[in-house]
Short mmCIF file of C-alpha atoms in Angstrom, two decimals:
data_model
loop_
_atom_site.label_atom_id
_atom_site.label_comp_id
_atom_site.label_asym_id
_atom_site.label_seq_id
_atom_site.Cartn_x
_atom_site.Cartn_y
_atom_site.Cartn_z
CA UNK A 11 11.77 41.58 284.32
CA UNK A 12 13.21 44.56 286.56
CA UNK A 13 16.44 43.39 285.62
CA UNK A 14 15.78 43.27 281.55
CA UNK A 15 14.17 46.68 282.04
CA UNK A 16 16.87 48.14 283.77
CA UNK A 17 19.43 47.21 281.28
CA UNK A 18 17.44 48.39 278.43
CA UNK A 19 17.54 51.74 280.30
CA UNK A 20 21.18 51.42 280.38
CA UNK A 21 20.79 50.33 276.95
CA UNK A 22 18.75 53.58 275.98
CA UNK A 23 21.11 55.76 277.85
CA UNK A 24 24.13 54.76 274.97
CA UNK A 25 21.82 55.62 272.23
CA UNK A 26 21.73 59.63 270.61
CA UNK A 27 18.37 59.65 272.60
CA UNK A 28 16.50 61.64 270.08
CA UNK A 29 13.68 60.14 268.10
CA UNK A 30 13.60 59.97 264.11
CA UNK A 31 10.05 59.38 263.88
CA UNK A 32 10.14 56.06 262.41
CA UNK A 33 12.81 57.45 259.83
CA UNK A 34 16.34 56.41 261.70
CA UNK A 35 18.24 53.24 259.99
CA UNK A 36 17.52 51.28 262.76
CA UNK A 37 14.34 50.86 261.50
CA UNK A 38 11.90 51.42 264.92
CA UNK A 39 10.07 54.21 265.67
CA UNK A 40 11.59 55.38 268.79
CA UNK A 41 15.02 55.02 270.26
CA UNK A 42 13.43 53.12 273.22
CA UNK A 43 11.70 50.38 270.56
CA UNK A 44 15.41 50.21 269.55
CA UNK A 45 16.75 49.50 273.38
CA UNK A 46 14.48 47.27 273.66
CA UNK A 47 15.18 45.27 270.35
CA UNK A 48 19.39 45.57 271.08
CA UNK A 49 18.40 43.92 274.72
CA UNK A 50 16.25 41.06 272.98
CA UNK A 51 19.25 40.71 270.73
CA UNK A 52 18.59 42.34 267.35
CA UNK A 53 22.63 43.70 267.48
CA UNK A 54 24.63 45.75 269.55
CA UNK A 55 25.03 48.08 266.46
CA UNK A 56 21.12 48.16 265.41
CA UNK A 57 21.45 52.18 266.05
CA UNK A 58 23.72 53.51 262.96
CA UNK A 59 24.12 56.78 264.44
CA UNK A 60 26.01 54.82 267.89
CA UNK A 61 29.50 55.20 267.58
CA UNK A 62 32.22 52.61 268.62
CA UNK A 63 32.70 53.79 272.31
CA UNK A 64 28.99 53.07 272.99
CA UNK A 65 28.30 50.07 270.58
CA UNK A 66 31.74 48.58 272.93
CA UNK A 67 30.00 49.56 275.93
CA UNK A 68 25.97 47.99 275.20
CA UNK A 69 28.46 44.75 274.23
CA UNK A 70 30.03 44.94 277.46
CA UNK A 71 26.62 45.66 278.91
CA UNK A 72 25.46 42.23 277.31
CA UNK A 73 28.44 40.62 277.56
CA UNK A 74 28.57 39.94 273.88
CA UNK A 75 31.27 40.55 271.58
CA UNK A 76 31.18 44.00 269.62
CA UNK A 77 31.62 45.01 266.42
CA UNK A 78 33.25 47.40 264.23
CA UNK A 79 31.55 50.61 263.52
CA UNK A 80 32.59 53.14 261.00
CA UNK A 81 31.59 56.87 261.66
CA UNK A 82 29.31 58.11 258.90
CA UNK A 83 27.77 61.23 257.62
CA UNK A 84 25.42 61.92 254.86
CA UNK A 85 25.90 63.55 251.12
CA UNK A 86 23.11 64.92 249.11
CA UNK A 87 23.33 63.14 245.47
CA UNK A 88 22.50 66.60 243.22
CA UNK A 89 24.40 69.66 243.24
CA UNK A 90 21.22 71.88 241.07
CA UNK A 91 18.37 73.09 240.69
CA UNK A 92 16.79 71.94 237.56
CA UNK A 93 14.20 69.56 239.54
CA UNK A 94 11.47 72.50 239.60
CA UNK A 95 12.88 74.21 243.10
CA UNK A 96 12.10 77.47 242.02
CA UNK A 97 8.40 75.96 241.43
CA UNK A 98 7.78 74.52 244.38
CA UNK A 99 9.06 76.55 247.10
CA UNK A 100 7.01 77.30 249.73
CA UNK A 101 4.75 75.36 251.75
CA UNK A 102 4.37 72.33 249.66
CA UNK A 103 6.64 68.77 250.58
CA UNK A 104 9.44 67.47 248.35
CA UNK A 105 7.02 63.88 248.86
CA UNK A 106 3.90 65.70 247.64
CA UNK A 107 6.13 67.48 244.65
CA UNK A 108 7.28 64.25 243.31
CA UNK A 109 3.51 63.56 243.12
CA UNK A 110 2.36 66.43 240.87
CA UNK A 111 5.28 65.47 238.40
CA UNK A 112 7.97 67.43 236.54
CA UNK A 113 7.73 69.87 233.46
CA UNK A 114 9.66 69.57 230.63
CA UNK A 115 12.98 70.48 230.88
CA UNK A 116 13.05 69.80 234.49
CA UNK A 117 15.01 67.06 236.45
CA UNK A 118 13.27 64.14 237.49
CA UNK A 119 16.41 62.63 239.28
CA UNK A 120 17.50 65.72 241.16
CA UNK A 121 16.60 67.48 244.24
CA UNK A 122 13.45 69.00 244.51
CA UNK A 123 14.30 71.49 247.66
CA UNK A 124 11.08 71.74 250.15
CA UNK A 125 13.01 70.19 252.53
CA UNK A 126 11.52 67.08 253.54
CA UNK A 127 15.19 65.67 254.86
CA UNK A 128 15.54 68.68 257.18
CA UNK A 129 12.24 68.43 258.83
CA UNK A 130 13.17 65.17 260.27
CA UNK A 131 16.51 65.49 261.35
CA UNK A 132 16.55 65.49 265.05
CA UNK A 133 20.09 66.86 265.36
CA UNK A 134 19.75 70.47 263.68
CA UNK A 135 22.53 68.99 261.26
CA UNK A 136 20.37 70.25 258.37
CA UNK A 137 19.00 73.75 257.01
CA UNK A 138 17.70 74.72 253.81
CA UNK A 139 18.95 77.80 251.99
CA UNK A 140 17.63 79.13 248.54
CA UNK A 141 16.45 75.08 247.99
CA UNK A 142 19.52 73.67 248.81
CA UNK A 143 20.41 71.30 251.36
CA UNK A 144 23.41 72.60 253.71
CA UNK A 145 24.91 70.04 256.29
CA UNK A 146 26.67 70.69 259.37
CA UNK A 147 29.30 67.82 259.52
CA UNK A 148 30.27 68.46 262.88
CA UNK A 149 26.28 67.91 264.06
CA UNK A 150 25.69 65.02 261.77
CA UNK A 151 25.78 61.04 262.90
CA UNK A 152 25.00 59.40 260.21
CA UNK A 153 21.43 58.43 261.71
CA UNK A 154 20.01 58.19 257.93
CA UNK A 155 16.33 59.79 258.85
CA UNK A 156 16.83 61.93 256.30
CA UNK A 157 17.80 59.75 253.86
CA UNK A 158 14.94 57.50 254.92
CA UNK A 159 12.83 60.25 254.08
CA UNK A 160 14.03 61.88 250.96
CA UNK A 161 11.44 60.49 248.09
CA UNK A 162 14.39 60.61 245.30
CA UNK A 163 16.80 58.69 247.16
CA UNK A 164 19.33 61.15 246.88
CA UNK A 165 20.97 61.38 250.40
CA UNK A 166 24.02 58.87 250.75
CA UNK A 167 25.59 57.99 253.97
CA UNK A 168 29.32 57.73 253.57
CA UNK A 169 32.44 57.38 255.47
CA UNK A 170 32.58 60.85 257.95
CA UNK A 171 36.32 60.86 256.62
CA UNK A 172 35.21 60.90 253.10
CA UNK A 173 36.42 63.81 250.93
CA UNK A 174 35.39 63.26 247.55
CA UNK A 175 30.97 63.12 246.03
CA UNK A 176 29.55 63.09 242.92
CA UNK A 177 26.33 64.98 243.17
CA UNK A 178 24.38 64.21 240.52
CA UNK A 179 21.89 61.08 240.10
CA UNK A 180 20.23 61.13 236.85
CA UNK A 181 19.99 58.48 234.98
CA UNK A 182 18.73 60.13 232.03
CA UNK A 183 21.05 60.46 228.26
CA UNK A 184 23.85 62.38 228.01
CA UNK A 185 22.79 64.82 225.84
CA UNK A 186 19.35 65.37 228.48
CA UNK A 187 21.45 65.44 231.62
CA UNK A 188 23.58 67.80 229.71
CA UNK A 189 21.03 70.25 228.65
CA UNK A 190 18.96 70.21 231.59
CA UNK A 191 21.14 70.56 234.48
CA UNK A 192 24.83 72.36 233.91
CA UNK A 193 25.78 70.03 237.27
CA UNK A 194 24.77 67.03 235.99
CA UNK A 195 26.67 63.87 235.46
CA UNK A 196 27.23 63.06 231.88
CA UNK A 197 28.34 59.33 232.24
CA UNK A 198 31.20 60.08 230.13
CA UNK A 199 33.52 57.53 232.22
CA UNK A 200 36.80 59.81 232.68
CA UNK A 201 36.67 59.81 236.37
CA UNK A 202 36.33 55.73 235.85
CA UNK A 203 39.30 55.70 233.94
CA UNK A 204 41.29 58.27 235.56
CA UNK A 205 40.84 56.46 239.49
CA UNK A 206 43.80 54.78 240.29
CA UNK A 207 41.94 52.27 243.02
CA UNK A 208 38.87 51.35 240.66
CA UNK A 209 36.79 53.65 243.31
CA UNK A 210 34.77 54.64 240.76
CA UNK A 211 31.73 52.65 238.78
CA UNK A 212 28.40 53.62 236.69
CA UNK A 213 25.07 53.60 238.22
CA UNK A 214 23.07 52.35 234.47
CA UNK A 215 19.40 53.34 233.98
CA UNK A 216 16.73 52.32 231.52
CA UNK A 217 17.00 54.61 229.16
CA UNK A 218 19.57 54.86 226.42
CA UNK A 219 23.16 55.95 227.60
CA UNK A 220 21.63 56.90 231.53
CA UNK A 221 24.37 56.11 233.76
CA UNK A 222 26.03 58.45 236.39
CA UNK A 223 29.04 57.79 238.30
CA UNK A 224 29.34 56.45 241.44
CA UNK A 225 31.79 55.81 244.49
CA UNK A 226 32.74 53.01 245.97
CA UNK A 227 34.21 54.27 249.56
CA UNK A 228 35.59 51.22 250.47
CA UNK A 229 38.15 51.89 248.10
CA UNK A 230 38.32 55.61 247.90
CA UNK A 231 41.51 57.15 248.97
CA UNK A 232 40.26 60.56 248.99
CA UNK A 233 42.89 61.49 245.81
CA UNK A 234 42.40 64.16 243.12
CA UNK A 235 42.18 61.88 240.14
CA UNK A 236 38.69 61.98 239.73
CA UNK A 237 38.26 65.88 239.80
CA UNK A 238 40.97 66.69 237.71
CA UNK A 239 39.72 64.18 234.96
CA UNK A 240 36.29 65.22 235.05
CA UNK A 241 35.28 67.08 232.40
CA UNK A 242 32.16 68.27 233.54
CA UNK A 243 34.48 69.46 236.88
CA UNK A 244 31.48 68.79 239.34
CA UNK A 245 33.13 66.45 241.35
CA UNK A 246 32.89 67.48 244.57
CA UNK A 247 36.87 67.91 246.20
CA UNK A 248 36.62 69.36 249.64
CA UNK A 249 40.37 69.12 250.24
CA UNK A 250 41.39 71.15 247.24
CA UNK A 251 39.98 74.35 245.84
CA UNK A 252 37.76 72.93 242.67
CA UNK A 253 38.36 76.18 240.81
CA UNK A 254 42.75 75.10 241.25
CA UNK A 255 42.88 71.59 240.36
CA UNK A 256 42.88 71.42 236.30
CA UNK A 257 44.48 69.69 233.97
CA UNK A 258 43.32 71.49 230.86
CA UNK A 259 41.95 75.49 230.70
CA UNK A 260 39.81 77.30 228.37
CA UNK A 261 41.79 79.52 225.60
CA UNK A 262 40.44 81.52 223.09
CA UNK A 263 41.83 81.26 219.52
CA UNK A 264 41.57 85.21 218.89
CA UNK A 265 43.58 88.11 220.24
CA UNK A 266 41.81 91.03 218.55
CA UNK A 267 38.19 92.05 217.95
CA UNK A 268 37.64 95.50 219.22
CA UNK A 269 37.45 96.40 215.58
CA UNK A 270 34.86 94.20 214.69
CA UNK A 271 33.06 94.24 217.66
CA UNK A 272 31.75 97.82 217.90
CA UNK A 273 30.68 97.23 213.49
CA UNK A 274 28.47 93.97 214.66
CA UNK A 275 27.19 96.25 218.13
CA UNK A 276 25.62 98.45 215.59
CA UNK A 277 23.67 95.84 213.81
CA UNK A 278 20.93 93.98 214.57
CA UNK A 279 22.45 90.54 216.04
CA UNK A 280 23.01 90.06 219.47
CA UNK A 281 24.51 86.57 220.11
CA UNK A 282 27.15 84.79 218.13
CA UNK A 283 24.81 81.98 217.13
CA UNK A 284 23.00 83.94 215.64
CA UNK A 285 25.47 85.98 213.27
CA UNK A 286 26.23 81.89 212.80
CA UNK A 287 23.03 81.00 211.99
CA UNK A 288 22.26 83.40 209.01
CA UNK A 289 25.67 83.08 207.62
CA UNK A 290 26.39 86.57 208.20
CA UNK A 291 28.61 87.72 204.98
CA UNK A 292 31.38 89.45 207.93
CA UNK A 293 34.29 90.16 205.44
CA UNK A 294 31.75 92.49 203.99
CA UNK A 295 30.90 94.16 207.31
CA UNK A 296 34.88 94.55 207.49
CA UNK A 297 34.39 92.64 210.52
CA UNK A 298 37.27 89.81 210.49
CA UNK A 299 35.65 86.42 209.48
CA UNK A 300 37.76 84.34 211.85
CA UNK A 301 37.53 86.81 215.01
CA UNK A 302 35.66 85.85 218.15
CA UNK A 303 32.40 88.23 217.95
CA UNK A 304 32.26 89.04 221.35
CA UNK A 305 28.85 88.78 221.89
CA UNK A 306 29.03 87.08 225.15
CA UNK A 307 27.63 83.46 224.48
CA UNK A 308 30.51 81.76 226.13
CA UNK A 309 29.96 84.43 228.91
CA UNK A 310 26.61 83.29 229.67
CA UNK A 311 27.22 79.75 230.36
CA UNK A 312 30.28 79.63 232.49
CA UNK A 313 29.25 79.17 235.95
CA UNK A 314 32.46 80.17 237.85
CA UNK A 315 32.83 83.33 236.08
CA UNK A 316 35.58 82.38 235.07
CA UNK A 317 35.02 84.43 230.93
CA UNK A 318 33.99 87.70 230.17
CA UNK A 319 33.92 89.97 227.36
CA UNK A 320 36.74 92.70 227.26
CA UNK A 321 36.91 95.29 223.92
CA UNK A 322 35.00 92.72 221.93
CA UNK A 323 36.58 89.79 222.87
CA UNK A 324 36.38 86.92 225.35
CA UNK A 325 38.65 87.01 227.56
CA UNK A 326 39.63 83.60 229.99
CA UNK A 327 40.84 84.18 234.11
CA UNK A 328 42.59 81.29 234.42
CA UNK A 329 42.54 81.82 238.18
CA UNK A 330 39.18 80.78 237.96
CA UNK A 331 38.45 78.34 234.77
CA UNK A 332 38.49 74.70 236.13
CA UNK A 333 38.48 73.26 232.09
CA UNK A 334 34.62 72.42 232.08
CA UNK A 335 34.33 73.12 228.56
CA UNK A 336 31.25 74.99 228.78
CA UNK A 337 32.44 78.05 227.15
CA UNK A 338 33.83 75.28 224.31
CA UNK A 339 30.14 74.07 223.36
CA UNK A 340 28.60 77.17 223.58
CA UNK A 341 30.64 79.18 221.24
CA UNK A 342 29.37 78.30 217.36
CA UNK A 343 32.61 79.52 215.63
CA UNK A 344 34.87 77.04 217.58
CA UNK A 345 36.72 79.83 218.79
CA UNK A 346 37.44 78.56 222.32
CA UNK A 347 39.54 75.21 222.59
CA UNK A 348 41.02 73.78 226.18
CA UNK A 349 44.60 72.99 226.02
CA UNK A 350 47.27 72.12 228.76
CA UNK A 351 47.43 73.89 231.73
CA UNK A 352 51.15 73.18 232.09
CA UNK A 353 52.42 76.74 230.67
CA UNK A 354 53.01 76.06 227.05
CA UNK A 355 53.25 78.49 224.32
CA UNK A 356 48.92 79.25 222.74
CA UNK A 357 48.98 81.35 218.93
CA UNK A 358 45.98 83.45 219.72
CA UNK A 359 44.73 83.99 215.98
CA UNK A 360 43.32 81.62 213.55
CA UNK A 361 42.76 84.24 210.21
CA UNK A 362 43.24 82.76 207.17
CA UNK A 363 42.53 86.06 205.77
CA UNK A 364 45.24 87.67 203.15
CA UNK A 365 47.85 89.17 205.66
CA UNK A 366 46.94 92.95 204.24
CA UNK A 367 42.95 92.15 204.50
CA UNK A 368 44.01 90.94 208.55
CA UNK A 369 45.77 94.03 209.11
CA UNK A 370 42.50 96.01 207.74
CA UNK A 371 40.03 94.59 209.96
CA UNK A 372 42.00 93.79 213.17
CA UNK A 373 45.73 94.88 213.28
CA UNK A 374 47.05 92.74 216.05
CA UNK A 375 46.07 89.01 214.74
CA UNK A 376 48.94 86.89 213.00
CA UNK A 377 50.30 87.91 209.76
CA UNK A 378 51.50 84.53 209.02
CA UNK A 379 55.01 85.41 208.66
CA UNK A 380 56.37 81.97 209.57
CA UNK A 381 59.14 83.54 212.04
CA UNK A 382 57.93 81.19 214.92
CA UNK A 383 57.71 77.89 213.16
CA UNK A 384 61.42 78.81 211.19
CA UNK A 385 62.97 79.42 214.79
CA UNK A 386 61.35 76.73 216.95
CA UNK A 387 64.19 74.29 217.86
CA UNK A 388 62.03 71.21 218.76
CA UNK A 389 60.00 71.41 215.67
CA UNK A 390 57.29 72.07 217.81
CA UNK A 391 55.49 74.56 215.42
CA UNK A 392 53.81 74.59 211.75
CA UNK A 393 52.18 76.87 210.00
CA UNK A 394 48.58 75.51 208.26
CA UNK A 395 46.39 78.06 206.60
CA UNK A 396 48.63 81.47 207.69
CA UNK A 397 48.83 81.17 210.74
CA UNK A 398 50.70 78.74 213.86
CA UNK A 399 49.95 75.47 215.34
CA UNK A 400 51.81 74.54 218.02
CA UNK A 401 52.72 70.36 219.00
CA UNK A 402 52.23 70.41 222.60
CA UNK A 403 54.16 67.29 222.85
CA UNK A 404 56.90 68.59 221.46
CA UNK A 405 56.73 72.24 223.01
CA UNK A 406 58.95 72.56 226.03
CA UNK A 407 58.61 76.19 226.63
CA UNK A 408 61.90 77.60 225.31
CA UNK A 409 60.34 81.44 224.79
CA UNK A 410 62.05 81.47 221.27
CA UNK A 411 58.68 81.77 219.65
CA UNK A 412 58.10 84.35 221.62
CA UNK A 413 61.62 86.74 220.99
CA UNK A 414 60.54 86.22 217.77
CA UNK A 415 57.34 87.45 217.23
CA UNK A 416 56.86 91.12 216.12
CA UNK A 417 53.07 90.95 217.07
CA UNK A 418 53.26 88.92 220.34
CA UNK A 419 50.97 86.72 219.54
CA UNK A 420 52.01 83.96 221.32
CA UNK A 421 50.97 83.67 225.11
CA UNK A 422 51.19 81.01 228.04
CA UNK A 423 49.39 80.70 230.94
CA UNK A 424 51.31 80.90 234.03
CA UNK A 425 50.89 78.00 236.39
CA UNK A 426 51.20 78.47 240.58
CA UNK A 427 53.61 75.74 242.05
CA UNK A 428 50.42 74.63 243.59
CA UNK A 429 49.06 72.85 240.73
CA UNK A 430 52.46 71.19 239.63
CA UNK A 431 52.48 70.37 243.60
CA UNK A 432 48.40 68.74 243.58
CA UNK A 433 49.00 66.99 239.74
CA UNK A 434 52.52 65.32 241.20
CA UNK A 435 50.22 64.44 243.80
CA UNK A 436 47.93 62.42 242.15
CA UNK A 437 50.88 60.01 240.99
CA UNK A 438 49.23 59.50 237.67
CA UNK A 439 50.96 59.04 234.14
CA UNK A 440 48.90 60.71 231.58
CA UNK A 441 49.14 57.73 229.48
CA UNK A 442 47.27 55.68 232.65
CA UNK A 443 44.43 58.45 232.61
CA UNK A 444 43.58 58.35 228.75
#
């Protein structure tokens, strides 16, 4: 008996030695329960948070053959706030939250932010800030007690060498997900397709088209694929800077608007869908009908800051944009597109206006003259409706376009060796990621 009790002491003294309440992985309620179970011979690994120096030494302790371990750490599935954080901060539990329901509009899948997770981690590898979770990788071992105790299921313990989470777990529709939370998985399937190792699979839910994606870290190799294909761009990357891995970037179709912009401040509208809405006669307001207003409602959904509003019109920092599309589905005169972020030649003007009525109500849009599209040597440019379209296929950068054009119209944006460095990288063919 001394001899069983001394070795679970020995036992014990291998373990983290700090109780999760009943909430660790190993499923007991202390770590001495757990000693005690490892010496009656429920595993050598039966503590998750052991790593493989002490799960070889309780073996060797038993004289039993070890096993593998895999350092692990834990990632919180939601990367928002739409689950009602703002509502129930202070005092109340993220248990008894879930309990008194969600509003409309809210997230029933997401992270609620009381903090439930960071009560019962023993290692101080958690703290709460504004509702959301922050970890401290380098206290963290994987012991799952706050996973255990997080009523949404939303922690996930994963490989400590892991690099790449999706943080989102709704399983509600696309167009829900999409309208509640702005960090919210749309189960669109690009990352699934884009994965060169088949990482990547969809969690399905009950209800129509609720899926999100999910990793499978087995197979993960910790590349850029997926957060370069998603189009959402909330794939979590912590080897690259998010906001510099893109393959596509905002652009707006307009390069004027000044003139417009201060006739339609003196009116009565104040966002673009709205001038859209009443079918605003703008020709007759001498405002140009094709123009991008400049009323700002790209500007107030981009969440990088990445587009503001400069002398009337929206203006894209492609040091920031990571190719969301945001800015794309808010505007209601299609006036922002995303196009390649490899440096090829954008015509910033879509008037179909006489070229005298264009001059009148902006003065630096396209005149339609054709110059561009007659001295393009690839073929890489038409003209449709007055004004250019350029063939990005075809377009290799030449800078003839851009001799050519008296109103300098056509602009590139400028990519940092970085990116052609990260996208040869990923090894991909764009044909393998459509």
């Amino acid at each position: 008996m001394a001899k069983v009790k001394g070795l679970t002491q020995a036992i014990l003294s291998l373990l983290p030695g700090k109780d999760c309440n009943g909430f660790g992985g190993c499923g007991f309620d202390s770590c001495l329960e757990c000693a005690k179970a490892i010496t009656e011979g429920n595993g050598v690994a039966s503590c998750p948070a052991c790593n493989q120096d002490n799960v070889d030494a309780i073996a060797r302790l038993l004289n039993t053959k070890s096993v593998p371990v895999e350092d692990k750490k834990v990632y919180v599935k939601c990367n928002g706030s739409a689950a009602g954080k703002a509502r129930f901060a202070g005092g109340i539990s993220c248990a008894e939250a879930k309990k008194t329901g969600f509003l409309r509009g809210e997230c029933c899948w997401g992270c609620i932010g009381c903090g439930d997770c960071v009560n019962v981690c023993a290692y101080d590898a958690m703290t709460l800030v504004d509702g959301k979770v922050i970890i401290d990788e380098s206290k963290c071992n994987g012991c799952q007690a706050c996973a255990n105790a997080c009523p949404q299921k939303l922690i996930d313990i994963v490989p400590a060498d892991a690099t790449n989470f999706i943080p989102c777990s709704s399983l509600d529709s696309q167009d829900l997900t999409f309208s509640t939370c702005g960090y919210g998985c749309i189960g669109c399937g690009d990352c699934i397709i884009a994965c060169p190792k088949g990482a990547i699979d969809m969690v399905m839910g009950d209800k129509i088209n609720g899926r999100h994606a999910r990793i499978d870290y087995s197979k993960c190799e910790g590349c850029v694929s997926c957060t370069v294909a998603c189009r959402k761009k909330i794939i979590v990357d912590t080897l690259h800077d998010l906001t510099k891995v893109k393959s596509e970037i905002a652009f707006v179709k307009c390069s004027g608007g000044a003139l417009g912009h201060s006739i339609i401040e003196k009116s009565e509208y104040k966002t673009c869908r709205e001038v859209e809405k009443k079918a605003v006669d703008l020709d007759a307001m001498g405002v140009c009908a094709y123009s991008c207003l400049g009323l700002g409602d790209c500007t107030g959904v981009c969440r990088y800051g990445a587009i503001s509003n400069e002398n009337g019109i929206a203006q894209v920092d492609i040091e920031k944009c990571v190719g969301c599309g945001d800015c794309v589905k808010a505007c209601p005169r299609d006036k922002i597109t995303l196009v390649p972020y490899i440096g090829v030649k954008q015509a910033a003007c879509e008037s179909k206006a006489d070229p005298n009525r264009r001059m009148e109500v902006c003065g630096i849009g396209c005149i339609g003259c054709g110059d561009c599209a007659a001295n393009c040597p690839n073929d890489a440019i038409r003209m449709e409706d007055g004004h250019p379209h350029i063939n990005h296929e075809k377009c290799v950068n030449c800078n003839v376009c851009t001799y050519v054009c008296s109103r300098k119209l056509l602009t590139e944006n400028m990519v940092p060796e970085h990116n052609y460095i990260q996208h040869t990288a990923m090894e991909l063919d764009k044909d393998e990621r459509r």
